[in-house]
C-alpha positions in Angstrom: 2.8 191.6 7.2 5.4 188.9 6.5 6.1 187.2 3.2 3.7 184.7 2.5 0.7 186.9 3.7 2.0 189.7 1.5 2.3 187.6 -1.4 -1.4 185.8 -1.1 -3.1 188.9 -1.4 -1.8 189.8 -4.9 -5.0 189.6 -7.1 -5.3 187.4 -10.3 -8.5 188.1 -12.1 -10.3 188.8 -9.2 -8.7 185.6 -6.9 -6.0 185.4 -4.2 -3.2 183.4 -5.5 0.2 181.7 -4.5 2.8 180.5 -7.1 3.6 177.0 -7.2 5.7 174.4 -8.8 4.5 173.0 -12.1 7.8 171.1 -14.0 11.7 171.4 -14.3 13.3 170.5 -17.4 17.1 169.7 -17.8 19.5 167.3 -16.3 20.3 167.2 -12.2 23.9 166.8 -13.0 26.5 168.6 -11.1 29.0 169.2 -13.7 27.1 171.2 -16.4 28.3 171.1 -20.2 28.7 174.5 -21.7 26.6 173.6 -24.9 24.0 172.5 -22.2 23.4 176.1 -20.4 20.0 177.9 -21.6 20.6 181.6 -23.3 16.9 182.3 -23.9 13.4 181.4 -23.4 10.3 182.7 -25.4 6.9 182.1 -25.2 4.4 182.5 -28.3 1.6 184.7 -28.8 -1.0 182.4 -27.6 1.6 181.3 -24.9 0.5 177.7 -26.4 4.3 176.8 -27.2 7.2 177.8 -25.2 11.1 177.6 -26.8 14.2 177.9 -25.7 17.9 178.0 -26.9 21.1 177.0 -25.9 24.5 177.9 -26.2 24.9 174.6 -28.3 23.1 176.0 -30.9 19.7 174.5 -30.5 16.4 174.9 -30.0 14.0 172.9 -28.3 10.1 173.8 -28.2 7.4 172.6 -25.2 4.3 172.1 -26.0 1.2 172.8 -23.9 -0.9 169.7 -22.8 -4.3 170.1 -22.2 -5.6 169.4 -18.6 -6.4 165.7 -18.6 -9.8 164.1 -16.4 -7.8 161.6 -14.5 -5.5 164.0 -13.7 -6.7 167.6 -12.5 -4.0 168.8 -10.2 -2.0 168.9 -13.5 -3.4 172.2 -14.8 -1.9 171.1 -18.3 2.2 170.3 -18.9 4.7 171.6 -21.3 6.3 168.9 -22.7 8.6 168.2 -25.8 7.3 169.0 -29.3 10.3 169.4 -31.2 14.2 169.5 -30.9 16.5 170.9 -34.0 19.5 172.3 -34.6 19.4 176.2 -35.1 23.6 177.5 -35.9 26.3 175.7 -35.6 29.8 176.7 -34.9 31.6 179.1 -37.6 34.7 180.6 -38.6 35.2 184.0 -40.0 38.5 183.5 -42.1 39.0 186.8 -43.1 38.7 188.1 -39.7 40.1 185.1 -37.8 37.0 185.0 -35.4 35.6 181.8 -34.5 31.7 182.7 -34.6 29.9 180.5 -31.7 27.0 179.1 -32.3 25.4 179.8 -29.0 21.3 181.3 -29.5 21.5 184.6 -28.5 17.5 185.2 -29.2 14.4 183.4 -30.0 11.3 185.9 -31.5 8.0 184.1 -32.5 5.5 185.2 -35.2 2.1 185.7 -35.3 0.4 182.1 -36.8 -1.3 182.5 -39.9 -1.7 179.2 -40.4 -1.4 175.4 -39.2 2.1 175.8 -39.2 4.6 177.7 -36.7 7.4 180.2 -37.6 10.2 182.0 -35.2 13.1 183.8 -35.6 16.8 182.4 -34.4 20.1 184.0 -34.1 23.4 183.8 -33.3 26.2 186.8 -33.2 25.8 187.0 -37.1 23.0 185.0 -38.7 19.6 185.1 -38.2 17.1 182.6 -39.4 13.9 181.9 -39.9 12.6 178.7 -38.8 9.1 176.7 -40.4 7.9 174.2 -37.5 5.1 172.1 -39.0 3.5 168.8 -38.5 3.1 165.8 -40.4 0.3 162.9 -39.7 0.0 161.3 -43.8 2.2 160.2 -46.0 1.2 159.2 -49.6 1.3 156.0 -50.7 1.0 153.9 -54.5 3.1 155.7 -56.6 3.4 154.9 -60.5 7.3 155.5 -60.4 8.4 154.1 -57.6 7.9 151.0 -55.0 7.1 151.5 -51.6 10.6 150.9 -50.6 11.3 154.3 -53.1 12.8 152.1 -55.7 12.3 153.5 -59.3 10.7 151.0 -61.2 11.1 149.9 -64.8 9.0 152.2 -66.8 8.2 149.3 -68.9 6.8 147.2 -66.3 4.2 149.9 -65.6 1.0 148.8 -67.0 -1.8 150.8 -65.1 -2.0 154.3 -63.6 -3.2 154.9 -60.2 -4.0 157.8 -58.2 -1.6 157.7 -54.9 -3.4 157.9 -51.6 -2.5 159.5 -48.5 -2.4 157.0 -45.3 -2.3 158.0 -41.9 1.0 157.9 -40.0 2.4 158.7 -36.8 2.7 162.7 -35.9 6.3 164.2 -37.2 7.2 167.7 -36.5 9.8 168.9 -38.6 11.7 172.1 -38.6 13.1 173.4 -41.6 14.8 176.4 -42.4 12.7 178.6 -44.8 15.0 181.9 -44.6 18.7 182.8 -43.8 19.9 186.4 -42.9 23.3 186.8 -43.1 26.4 188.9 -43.5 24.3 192.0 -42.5 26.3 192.6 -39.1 29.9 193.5 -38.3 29.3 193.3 -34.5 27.6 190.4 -32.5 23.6 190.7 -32.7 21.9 191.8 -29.4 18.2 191.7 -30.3 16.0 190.8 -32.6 12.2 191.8 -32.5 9.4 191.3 -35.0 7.1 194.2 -36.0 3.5 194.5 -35.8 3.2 194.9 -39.8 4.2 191.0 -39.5 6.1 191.5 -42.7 9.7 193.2 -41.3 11.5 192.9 -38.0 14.8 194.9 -36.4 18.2 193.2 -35.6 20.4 195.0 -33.6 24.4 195.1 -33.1 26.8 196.8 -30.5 26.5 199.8 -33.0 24.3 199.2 -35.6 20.2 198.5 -36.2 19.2 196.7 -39.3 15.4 196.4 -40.8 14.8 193.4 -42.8 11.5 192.2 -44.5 11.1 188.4 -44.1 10.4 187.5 -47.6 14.1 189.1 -48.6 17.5 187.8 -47.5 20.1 189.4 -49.9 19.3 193.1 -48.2 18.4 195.3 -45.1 18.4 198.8 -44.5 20.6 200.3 -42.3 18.2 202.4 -39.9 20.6 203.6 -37.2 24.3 204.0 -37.2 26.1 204.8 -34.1 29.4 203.9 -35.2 32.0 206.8 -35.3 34.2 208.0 -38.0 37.0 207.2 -35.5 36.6 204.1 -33.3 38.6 206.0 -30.2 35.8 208.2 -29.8 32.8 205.7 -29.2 31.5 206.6 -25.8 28.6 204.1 -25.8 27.1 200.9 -27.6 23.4 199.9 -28.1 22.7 197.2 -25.5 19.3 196.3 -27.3 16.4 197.3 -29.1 12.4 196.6 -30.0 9.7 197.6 -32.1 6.6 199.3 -30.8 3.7 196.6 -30.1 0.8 198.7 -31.8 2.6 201.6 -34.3 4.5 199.7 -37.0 7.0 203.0 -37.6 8.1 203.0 -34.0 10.7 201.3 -32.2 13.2 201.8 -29.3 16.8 200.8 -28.0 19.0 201.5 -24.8 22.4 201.8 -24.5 25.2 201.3 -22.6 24.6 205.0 -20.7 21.8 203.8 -19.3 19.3 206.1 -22.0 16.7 205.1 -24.4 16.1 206.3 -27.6 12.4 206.6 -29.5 12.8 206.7 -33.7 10.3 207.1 -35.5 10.9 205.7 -39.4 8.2 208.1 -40.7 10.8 211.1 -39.9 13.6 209.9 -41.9 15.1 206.6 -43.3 18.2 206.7 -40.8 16.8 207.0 -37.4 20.5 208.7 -36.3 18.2 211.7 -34.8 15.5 210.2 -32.5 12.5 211.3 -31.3 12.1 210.7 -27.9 15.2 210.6 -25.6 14.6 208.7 -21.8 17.0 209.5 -19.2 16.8 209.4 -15.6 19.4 212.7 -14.1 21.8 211.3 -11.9 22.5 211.5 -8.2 25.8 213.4 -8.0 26.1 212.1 -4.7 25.7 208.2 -5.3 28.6 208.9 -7.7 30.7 206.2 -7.8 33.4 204.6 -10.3 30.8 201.5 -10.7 28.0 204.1 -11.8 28.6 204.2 -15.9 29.1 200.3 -15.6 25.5 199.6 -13.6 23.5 201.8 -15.5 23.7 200.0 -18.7 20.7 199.1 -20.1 20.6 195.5 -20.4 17.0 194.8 -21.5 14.1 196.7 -22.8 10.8 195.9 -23.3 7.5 197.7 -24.5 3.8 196.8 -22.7 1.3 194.9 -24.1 -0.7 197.9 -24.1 2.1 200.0 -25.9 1.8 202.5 -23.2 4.7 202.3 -21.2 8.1 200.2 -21.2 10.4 199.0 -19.0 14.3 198.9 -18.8 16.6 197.0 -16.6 20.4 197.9 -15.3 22.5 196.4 -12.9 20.4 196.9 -9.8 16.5 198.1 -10.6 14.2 197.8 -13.3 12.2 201.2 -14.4 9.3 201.8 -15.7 8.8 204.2 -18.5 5.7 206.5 -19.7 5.9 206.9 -23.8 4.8 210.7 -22.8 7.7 211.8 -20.3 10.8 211.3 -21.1 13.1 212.9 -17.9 12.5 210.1 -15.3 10.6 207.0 -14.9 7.4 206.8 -13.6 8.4 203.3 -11.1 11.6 202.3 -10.0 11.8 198.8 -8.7 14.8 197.7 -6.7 15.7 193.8 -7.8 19.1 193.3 -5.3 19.8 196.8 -3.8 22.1 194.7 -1.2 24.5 193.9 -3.9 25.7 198.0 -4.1 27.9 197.0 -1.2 29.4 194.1 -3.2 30.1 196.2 -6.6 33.8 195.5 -5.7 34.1 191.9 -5.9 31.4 191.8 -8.6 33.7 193.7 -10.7 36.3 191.4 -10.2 34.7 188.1 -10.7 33.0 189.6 -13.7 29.2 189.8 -12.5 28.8 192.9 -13.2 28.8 192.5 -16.5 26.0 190.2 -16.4 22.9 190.7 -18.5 19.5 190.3 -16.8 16.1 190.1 -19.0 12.4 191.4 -17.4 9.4 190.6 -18.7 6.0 191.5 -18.4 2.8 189.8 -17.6 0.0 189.3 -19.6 -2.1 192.6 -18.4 1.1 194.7 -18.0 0.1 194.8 -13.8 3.2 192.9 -12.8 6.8 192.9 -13.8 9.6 189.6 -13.4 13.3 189.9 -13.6 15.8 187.4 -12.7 19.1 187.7 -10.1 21.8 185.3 -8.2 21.6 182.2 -5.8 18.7 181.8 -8.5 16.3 184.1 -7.1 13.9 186.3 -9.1 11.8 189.0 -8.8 7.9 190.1 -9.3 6.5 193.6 -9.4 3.2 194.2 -8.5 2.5 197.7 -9.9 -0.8 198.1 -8.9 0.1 197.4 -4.7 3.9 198.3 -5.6 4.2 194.8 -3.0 7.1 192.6 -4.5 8.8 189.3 -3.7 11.8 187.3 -3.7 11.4 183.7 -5.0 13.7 180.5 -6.1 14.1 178.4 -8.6 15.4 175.3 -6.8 14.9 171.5 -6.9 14.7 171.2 -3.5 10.3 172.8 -3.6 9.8 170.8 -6.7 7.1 168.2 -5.6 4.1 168.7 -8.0 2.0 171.9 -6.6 4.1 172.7 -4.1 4.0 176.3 -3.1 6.8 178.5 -3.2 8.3 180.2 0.1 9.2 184.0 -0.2 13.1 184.7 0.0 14.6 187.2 2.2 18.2 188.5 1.7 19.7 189.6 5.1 22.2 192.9 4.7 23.8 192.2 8.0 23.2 192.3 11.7 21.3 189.8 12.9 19.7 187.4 10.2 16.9 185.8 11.3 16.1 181.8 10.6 14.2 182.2 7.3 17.0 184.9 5.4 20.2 183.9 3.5 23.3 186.0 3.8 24.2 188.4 1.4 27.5 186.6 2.1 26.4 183.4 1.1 25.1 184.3 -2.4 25.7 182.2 -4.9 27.0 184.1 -7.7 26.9 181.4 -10.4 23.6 180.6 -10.0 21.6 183.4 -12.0 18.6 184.1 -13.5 19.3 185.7 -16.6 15.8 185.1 -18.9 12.5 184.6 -17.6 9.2 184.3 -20.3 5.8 185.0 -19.1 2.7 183.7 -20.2 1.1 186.1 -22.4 -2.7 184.9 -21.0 -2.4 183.2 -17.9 -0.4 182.9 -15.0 2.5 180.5 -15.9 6.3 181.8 -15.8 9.0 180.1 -17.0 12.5 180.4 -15.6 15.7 179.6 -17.1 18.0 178.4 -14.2 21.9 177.6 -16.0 20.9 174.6 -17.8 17.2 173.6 -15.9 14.3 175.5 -17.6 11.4 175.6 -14.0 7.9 176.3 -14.6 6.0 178.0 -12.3 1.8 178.4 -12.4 -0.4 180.3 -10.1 -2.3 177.8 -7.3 -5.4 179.4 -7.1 -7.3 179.0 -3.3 
């Protein structure tokens, strides 16, 4: 069954679907600014905004349009809600560290009202972001004129009652909480809980729980750091509280394991519960293997039955209830074992790929060079190799499967493994949490992606 066939029978909610192109965001320019490159992308829980930061330090939020009558092939756009500066660019004088103020993550919470709240942070400082909207302003005020001059309190003859008159729509994003000066080591992760009142922030060596109400103190709830610094042997990678159980959380490190604390059991989580490692093959031993089996990303199901970890080359999926292997393993770029050499040397093998999950937990995306990424399906255990490219993006067009060719003869649809482009990578892909809309952060381009139902 070739490619596209294989692909159209993956089943959405009972219908055969293709993905297609739905918008690209970002300049076409050639020569890319640093500040300009994307470092994450988050959707919320109703998958109704979509945000993403940059290594400028900002943050810039799509909005979701609603279908419009005159215009039906557009199954509703994300466009621009609100731009704001998140960090800017610090110095650490005591340590003589310049602290950049790229956005390492970007963690929505719940809505409990008419206004939106997320979580931001750099390597050090974490904040908590208020996005709201404004269509009034009030008007006739006793103290002042309209122009907001004070007037002469003299001159003020008559109260009246100011009015509120309609205006045009402002959102405006203010800063409601800082957390700061809690980490010694660059934050990795930060993940909200499901009592909606604390979330985690994690560090090369150290996991922090904060409540949101309080900045001035968190409790240290893991520690991995030795008493003497020549004998650390690994560093967390990342980390994430459980979806359902509020006293549960995980985090991977750089030996490729995962760890499962429970907070019930003690208030420093140094002893774990669960401990998830796959034994290796002493045979595919190589002086790459500590270096590919770090953990780069991990992330719990919707359902909070399983979770899944990505390293270097696959992305496993993990039962809660058995801990000594994984219960999938998914091959993203198994051609690039052959190429561990010169990825070494050109520093690509230190890159950090994200996966996500779709909205049901049946299917799995994860990102990789010449900006390709990866889908799952683990019900048919089918995958597929697509692009993120500007060349297939006219308004619904459908996406041709990739093929990577390993060598011999490459036929006329498959791109050399030689001919990679290793600066072009998919590091953080976002999944709509209902429907099927992806979003795909491509260097500095954000693409979104929508299922074209037949």
């Amino acid at each position: 069954m070739d490619g596209a066939r294989m692909w159209h029978v993956w089943v959405a909610g009972g219908n055969d679907f293709q993905w297609c192109f739905s918008q690209v965001k970002g300049a076409i320019d050639e020569d890319v600014a640093e500040a300009d490159i994307i470092s994450t992308v988050e959707f919320n829980y109703s998958g109704e905004l979509l945000a993403t930061g940059d290594k400028g330090g900002r943050v810039v939020i799509f909005q979701h349009e609603q279908e419009s009558k005159n215009r039906p092939h557009l199954r509703g756009e994300y466009n621009v809600y609100s731009t704001f500066q998140s960090h800017e660019p610090e110095f650490d004088y005591l340590k003589s560290l310049e602290i950049e103020e790229k956005i390492n993550k970007i963690r929505w919470l719940p809505q409990q009202n008419a206004a939106h709240f997320l979580l931001s942070t750099n390597d050090k400082t974490i904040k908590l972001w208020k996005i709201s909207e404004r269509d009034k302003r009030a008007e006739g005020y006793n103290l002042k004129d309209e122009d907001g001059r004070l007037r002469d309190p003299f001159r003020i003859t008559s109260l009246r009652v100011p009015v509120l008159m309609p205006m045009d729509l402002m959102v405006e994003a203010s800063p409601r909480r800082i957390f700061a000066n809690a980490h010694t080591y660059h934050i990795n992760s930060i993940s909200v809980n499901s009592d909606h009142e604390t979330y985690l922030s994690a560090d090369d060596l150290r996991i922090n729980l904060w409540h949101l109400e309080i900045t001035d103190r968190s409790f240290n709830i893991v520690d991995i750091k030795p008493a003497n610094m020549e004998e650390l042997t690994e560093v967390i990678t990342a980390a994430e509280c459980h979806p359902h159980q509020c006293n549960v959380f995980v985090y991977s490190s750089s030996k490729g394991t995962i760890r499962l604390c429970d907070m019930r059991a003690a208030a420093l989580c140094d002893r774990h519960s669960k401990f998830f490692e796959e034994p290796e093959d002493p045979s595919s031993r190589s002086f790459f293997s500590e270096i590919i089996s770090s953990i780069s990303d991990v992330k719990f199901s919707h359902s909070g039955r399983y979770m899944m970890t990505r390293d270097y080359l696959s992305v496993k999926v993990w039962d809660l209830n058995m801990e000594n292997r994984p219960v999938e393993t998914y091959q993203v770029h198994e051609y690039l074992r052959s190429k561990l050499c010169s990825l070494y040397e050109n520093d690509c093998i230190f890159d950090k790929f994200e996966c996500c999950w779709n909205g049901s937990d049946s299917a799995i995306m994860t990102g990789s060079y010449n900006n390709f990424f990866r889908m799952f399906d683990r019900n048919t255990r089918r995958d597929i190799t697509l692009e993120a490219s500007r060349e297939s993006s006219k308004p619904r067009a459908t996406l041709k499967p990739r093929k990577v060719s390993t060598g011999g003869k490459r036929k006329k649809d498959e791109i050399s493994v030689d001919s990679l482009d290793f600066n072009k990578k998919i590091l953080h892909t976002a999944w709509h949490p209902k429907d099927n809309v992806i979003a795909v952060a491509a260097t500095n381009n954000l693409y979104i992606f929508q299922d074209k139902l037949n």
